[in-house]
Short mmCIF file of C-alpha atoms and ligand atoms in Angstrom, two decimals:
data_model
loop_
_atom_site.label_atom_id
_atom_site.label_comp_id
_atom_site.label_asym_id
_atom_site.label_seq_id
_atom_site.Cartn_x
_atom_site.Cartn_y
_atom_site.Cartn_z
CA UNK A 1 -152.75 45.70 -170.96
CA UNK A 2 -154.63 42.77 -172.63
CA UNK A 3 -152.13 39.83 -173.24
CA UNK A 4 -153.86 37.64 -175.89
CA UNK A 5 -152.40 34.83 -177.31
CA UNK A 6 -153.53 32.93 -181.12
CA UNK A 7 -152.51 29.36 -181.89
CA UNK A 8 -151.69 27.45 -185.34
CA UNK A 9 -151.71 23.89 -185.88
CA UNK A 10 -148.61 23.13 -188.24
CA UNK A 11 -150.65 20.10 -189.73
CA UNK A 12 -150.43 21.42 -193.27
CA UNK A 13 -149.95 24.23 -195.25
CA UNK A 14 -151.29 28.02 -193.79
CA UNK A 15 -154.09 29.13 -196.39
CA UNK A 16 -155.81 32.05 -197.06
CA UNK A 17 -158.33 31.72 -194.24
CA UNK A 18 -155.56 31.15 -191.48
CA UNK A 19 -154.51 34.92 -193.10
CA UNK A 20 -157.67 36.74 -193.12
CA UNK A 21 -159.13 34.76 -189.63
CA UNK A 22 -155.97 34.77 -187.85
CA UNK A 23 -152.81 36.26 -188.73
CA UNK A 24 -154.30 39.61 -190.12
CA UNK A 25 -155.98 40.72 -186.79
CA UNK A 26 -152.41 39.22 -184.95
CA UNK A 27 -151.11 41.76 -186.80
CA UNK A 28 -153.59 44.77 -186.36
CA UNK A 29 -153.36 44.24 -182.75
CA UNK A 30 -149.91 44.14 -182.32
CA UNK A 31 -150.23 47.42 -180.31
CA UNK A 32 -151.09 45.21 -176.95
CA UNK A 33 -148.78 42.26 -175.89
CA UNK A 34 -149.60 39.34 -178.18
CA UNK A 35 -148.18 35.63 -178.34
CA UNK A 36 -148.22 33.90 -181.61
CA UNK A 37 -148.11 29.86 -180.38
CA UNK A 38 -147.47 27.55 -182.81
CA UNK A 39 -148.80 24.19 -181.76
CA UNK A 40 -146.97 21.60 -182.65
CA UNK A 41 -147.47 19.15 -179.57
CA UNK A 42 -151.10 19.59 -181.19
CA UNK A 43 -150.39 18.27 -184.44
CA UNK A 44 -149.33 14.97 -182.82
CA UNK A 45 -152.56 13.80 -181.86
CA UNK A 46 -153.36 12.45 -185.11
CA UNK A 47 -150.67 10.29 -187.46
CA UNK A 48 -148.18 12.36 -188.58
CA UNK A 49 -144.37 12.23 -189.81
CA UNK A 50 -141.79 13.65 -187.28
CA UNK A 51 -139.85 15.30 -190.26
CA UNK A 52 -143.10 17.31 -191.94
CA UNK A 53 -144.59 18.27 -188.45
CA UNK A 54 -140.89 20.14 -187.82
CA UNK A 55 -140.89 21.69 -191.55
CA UNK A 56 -144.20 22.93 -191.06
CA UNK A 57 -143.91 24.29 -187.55
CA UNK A 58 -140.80 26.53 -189.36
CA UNK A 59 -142.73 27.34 -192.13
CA UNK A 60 -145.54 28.36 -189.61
CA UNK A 61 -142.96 30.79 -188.15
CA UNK A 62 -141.65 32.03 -191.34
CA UNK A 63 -145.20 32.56 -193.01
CA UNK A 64 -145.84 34.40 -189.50
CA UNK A 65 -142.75 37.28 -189.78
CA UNK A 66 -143.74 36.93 -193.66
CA UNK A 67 -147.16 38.57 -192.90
CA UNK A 68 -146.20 41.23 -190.35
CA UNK A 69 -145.52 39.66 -187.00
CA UNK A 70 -143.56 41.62 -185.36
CA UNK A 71 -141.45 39.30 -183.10
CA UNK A 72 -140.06 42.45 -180.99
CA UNK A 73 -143.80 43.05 -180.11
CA UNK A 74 -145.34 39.93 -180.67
CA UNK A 75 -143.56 36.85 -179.03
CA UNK A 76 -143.89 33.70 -181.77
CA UNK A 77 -143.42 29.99 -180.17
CA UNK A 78 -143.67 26.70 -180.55
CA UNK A 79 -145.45 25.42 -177.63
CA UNK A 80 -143.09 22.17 -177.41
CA UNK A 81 -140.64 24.48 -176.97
CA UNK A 82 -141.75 26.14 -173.76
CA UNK A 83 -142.03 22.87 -171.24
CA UNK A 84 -144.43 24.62 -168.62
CA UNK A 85 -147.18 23.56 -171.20
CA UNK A 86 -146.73 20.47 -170.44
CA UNK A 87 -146.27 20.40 -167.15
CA UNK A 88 -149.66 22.50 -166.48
CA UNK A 89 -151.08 20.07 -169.29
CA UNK A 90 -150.55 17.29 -166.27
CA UNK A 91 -151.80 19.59 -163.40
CA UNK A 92 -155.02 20.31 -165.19
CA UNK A 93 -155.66 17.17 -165.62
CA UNK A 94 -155.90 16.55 -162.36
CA UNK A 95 -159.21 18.83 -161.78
CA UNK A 96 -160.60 18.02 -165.27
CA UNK A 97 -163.07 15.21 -165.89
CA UNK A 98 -163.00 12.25 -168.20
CA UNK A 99 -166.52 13.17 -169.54
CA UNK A 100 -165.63 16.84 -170.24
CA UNK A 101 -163.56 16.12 -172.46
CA UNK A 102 -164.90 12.98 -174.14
CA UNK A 103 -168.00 15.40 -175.10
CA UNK A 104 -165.68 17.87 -177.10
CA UNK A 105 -166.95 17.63 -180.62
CA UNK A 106 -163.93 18.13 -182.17
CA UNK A 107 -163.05 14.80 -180.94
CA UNK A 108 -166.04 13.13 -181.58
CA UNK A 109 -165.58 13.69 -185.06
CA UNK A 110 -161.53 13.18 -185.22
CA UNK A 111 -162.33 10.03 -183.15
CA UNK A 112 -165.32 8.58 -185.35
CA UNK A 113 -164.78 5.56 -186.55
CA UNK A 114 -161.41 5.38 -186.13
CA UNK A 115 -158.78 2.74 -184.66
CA UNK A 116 -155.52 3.50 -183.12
CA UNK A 117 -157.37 6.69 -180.99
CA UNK A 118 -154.64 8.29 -179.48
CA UNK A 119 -155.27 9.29 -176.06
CA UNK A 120 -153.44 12.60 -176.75
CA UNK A 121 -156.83 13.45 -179.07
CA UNK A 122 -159.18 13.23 -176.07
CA UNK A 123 -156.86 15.07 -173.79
CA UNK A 124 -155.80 17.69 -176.27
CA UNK A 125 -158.24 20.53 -175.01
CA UNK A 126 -156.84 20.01 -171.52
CA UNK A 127 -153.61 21.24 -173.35
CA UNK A 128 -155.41 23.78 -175.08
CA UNK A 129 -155.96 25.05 -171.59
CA UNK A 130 -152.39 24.93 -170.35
CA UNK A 131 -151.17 26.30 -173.57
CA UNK A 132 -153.56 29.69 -172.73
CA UNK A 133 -153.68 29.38 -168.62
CA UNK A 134 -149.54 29.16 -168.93
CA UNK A 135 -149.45 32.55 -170.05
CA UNK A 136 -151.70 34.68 -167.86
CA UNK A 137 -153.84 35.69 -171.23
CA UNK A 138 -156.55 37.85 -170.69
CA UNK A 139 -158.00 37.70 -174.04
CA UNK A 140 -157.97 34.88 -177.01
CA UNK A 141 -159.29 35.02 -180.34
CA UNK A 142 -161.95 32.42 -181.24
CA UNK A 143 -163.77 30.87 -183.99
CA UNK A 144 -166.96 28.84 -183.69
CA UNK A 145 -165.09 25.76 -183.85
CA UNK A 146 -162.58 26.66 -180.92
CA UNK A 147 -165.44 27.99 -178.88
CA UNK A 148 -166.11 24.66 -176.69
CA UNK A 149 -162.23 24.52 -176.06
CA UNK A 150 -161.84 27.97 -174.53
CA UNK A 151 -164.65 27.59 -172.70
CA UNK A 152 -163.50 23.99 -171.18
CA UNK A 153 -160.05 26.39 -170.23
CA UNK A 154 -162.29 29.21 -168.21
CA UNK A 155 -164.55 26.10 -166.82
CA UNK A 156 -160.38 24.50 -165.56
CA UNK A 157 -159.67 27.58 -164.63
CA UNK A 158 -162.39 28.70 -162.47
CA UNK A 159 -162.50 25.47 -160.84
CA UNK A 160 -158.99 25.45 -159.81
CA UNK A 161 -159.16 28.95 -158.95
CA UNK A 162 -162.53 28.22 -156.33
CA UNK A 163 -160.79 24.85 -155.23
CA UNK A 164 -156.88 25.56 -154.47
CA UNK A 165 -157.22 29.40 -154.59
CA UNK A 166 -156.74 31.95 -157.03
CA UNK A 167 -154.24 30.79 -159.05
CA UNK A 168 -155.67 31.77 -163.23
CA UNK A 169 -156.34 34.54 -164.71
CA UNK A 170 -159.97 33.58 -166.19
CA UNK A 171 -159.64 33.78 -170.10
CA UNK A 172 -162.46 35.96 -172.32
CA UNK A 173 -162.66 34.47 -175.92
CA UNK A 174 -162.85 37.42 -178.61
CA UNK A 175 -163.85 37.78 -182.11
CA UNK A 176 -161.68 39.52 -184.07
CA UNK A 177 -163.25 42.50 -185.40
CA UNK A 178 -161.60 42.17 -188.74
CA UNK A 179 -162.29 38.73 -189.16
CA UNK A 180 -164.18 36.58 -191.79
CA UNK A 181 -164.81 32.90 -192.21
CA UNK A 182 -163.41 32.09 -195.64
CA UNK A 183 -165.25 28.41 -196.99
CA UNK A 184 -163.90 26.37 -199.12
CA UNK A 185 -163.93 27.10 -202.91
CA UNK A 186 -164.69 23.67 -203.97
CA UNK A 187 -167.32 22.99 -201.34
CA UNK A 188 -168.70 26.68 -199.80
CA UNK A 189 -170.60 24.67 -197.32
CA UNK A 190 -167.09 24.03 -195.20
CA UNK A 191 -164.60 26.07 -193.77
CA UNK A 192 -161.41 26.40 -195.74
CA UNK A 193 -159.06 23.72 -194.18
CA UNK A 194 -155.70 22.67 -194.11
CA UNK A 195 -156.99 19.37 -193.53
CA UNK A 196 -159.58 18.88 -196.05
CA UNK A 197 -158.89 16.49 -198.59
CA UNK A 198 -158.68 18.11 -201.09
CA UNK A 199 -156.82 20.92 -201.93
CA UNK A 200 -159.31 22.43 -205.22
CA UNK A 201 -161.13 24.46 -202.65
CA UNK A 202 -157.67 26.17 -200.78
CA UNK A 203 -155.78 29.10 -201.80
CA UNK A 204 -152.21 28.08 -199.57
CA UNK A 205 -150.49 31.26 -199.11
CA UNK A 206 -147.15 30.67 -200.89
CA UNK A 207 -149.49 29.03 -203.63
CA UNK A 208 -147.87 30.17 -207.08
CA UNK A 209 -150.01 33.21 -208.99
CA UNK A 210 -150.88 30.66 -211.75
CA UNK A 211 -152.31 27.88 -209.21
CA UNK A 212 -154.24 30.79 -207.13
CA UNK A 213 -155.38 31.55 -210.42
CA UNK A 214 -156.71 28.18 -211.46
CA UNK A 215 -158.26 27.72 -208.17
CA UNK A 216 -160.05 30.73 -208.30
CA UNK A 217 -161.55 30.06 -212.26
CA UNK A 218 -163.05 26.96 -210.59
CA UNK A 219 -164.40 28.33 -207.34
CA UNK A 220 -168.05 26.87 -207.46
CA UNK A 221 -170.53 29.49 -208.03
CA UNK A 222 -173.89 28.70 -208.61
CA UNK A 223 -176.83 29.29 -211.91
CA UNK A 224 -178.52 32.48 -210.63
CA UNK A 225 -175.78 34.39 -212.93
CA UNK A 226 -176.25 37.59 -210.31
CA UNK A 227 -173.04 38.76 -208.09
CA UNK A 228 -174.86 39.42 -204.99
CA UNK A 229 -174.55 38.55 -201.40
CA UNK A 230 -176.97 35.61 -199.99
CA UNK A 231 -175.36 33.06 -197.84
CA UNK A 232 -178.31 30.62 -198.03
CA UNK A 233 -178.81 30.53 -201.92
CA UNK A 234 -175.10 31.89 -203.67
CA UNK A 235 -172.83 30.57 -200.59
CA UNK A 236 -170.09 30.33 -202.94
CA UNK A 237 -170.56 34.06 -204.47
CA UNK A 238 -170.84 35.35 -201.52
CA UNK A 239 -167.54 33.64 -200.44
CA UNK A 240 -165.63 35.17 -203.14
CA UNK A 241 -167.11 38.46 -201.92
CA UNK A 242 -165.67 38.16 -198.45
CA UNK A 243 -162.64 37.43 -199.86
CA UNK A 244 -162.44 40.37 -202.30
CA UNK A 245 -163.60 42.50 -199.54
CA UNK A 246 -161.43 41.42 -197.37
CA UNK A 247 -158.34 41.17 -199.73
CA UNK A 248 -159.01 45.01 -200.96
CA UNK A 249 -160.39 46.30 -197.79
CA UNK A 250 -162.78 48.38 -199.97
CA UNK A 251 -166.72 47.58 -200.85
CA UNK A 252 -166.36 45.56 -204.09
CA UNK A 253 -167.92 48.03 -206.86
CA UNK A 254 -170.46 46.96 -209.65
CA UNK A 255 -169.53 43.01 -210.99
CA UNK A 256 -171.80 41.79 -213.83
CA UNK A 257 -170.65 38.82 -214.55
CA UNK A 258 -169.00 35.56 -212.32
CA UNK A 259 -166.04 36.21 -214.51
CA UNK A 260 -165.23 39.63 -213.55
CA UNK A 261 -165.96 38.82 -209.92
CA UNK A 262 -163.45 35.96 -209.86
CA UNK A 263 -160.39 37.96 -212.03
CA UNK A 264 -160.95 40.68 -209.21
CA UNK A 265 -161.16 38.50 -206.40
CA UNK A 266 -157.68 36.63 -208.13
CA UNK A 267 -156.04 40.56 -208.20
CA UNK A 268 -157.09 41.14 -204.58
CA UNK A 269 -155.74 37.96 -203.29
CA UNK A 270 -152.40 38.13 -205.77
CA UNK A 271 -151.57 41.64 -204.66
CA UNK A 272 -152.03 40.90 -200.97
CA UNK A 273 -150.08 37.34 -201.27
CA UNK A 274 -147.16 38.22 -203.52
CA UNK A 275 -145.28 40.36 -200.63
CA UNK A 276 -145.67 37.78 -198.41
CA UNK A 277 -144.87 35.64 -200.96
CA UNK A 278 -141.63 37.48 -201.70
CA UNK A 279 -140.42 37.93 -197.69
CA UNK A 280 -141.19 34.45 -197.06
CA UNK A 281 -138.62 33.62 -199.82
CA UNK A 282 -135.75 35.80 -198.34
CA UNK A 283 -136.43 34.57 -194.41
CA UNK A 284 -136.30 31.11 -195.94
CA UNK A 285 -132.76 31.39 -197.14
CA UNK A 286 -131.78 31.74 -193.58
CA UNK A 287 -133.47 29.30 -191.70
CA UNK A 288 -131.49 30.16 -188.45
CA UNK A 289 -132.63 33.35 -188.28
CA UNK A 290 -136.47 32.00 -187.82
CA UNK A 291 -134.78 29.06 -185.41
CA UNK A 292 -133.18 32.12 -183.71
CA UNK A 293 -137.07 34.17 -183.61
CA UNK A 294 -138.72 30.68 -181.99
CA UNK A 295 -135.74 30.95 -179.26
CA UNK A 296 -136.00 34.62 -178.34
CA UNK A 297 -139.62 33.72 -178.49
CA UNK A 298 -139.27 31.17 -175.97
CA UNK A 299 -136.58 33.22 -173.31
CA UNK A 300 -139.17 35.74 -173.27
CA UNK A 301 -142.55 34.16 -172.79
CA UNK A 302 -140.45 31.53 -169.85
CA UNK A 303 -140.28 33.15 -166.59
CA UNK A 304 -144.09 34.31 -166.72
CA UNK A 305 -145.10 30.76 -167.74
CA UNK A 306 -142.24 29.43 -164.78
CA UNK A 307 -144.25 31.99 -162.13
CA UNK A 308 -147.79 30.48 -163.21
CA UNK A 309 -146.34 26.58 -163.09
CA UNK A 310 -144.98 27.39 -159.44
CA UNK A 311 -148.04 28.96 -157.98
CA UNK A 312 -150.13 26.37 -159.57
CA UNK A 313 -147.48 23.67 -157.87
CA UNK A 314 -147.82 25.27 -154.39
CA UNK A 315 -151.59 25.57 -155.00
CA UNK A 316 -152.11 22.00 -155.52
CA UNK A 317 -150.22 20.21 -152.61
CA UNK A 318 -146.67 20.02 -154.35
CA UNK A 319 -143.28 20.88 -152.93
CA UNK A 320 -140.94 23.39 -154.53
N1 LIG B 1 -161.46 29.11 -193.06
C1 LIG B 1 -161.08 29.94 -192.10
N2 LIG B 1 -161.54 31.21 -192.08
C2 LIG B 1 -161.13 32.06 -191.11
N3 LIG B 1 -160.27 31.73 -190.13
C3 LIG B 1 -159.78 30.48 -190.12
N4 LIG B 1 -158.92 29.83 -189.30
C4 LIG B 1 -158.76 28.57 -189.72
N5 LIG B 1 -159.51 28.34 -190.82
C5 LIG B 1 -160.16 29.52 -191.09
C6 LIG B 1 -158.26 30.43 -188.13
O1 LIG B 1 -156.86 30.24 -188.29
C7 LIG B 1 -156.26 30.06 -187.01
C8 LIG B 1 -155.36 28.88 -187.03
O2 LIG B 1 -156.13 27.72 -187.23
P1 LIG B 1 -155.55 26.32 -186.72
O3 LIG B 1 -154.20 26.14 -187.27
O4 LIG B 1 -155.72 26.24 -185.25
O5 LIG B 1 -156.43 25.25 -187.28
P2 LIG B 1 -157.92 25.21 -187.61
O6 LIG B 1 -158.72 26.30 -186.99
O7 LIG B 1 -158.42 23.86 -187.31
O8 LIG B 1 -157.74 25.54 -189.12
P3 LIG B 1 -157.59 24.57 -190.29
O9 LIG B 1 -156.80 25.29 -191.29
O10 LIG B 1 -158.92 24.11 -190.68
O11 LIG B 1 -156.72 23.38 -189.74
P4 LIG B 1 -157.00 21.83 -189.64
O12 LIG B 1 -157.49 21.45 -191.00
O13 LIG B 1 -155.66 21.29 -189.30
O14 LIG B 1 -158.02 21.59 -188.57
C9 LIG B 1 -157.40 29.96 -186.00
O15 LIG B 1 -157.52 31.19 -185.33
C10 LIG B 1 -158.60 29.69 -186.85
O16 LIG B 1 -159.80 30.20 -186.26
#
């Protein structure tokens, strides 16, 4: 059985793209063992406050059972919560180098410029690694822009596993078949972000209809006036045609004007947000119950991750 395992960063709110990229095929594979890992030792690499980084990581987990995760199929955690990650986070470091990591260019650019670095940014992928090593996961789902991470984890992995013996399984990064890239509305030459600054170009998932409906209106098109596909010339058209597509799951019929395509693509993305909409209001009037999911969560995924920290122990020179 293929154990895969998908992570999300509670460093703002879940939009749209985290849906259709992420949390959609989570769902459609539920079928084979799946972890849902929130990361919220991630989202203290940069600045942060303590008391949004814990709201978010339970409105990660609530926006998660809101969209179909099925927590008796699919175990949901935060990876704080499970304390082999950080223990293996320390043990890879030992067979990782300073300049493998410094090259990641997701910390170039974080880093750029900045003061006040935290060290936790440049060794973040080595947790990246623990977080998927920990678990024995065969298989985990990739974008472009988590492609040099997973592939510093198999690089960890294989040299432990060649050095101190086989200790890892070797991790295969997958794209989800279902998958699209959804850009920003605002700016179509950028992924849709939590982080970007600003939020004209996100639809957030519990975004009021209204506000996904002003977003949408504004969605920068282009002057060719034609609704056709072309990601060099239209890439905003052709944005709001992956999203209808991918909101309606049908081919999007004839659209003769930007207007019509943007009051179907707002119907598409209103009928497939208002349900989660409306669950993610009932869960939230019991916030134990999700506290009570993240714990279940955690029992379950433990004595795997304990196995993989003691082999890794013995493998390295440690005693028991
Ligand atoms: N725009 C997107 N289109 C499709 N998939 C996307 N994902 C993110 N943005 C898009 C997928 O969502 C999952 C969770 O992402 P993450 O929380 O790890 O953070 P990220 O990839 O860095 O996404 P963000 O929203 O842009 O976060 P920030 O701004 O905090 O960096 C991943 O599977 C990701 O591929």
């Amino acid at each position: 059985m293929t154990r895969r395992l998908t992570g999300f960063q509670p460093t703002g709110k879940l939009h749209l793209g985290n849906l259709i990229g992420a949390m959609r095929p989570l769902v459609q594979a539920q079928d084979r063992p799946s972890i849902a890992m929130i990361a919220d030792l991630h989202a203290l690499t940069v600045e942060h406050d303590p008391a949004q980084v814990r709201a978010n990581t339970l409105q990660v987990a609530t926006v998660l059972l809101a969209a179909g995760v099925d927590p008796d199929r699919t175990a949901i955690i935060a990876n704080s919560q499970v304390p082999e990650h950080t223990e293996l986070h320390y043990l890879l470091e030992c067979v990782t180098g300073h300049g493998e990591a410094a090259r990641m260019i997701q910390f170039k650019e974080k880093s750029a410029g900045g003061k006040n670095v935290r060290l936790s940014l440049l060794t973040y992928p080595v947790l990246m690694a623990a977080d998927i090593l920990v678990h024995d996961v065969e298989q985990v789902p990739v974008g472009d822009d988590q492609s040099q991470h997973l592939e510093l984890a198999r690089t960890v992995a294989t040299r432990f596993n060649s050095r101190y013996g086989e200790t890892f399984t070797v991790p295969e990064g997958v794209r989800p078949e279902s998958a699209a890239r959804i850009m920003d509305l605002a700016d179509p030459a950028r992924k849709m972000s939590k982080s970007s600054p600003s939020a004209a170009g996100r639809i957030g998932l519990l975004d009021p209809p209204d506000v996904i409906r002003r977003t949408i209106a504004r969605a920068v098109t282009d002057t060719v006036g034609v609704v056709r596909e072309d990601p060099i010339g239209q890439p905003g058209v052709t944005n709001l045609l992956a999203i209808l597509r991918a909101c309606s799951d049908r081919e999007p019929g004839e659209l003769t004007s930007y207007g019509q395509l943007k009051r179907e693509v707002t119907d598409a993305v209103d009928a497939v947000l208002a349900p989660i909409r409306a669950r993610y209001a009932e869960l939230s009037e019991d916030p134990g119950h999700v506290r009570k999911i993240l714990a279940e969560g955690r029992a379950w995924v433990r004595p795997r991750a304990a196995e993989t920290v003691r082999r890794t122990r013995a493998a390295i020179g440690l005693l028991d």
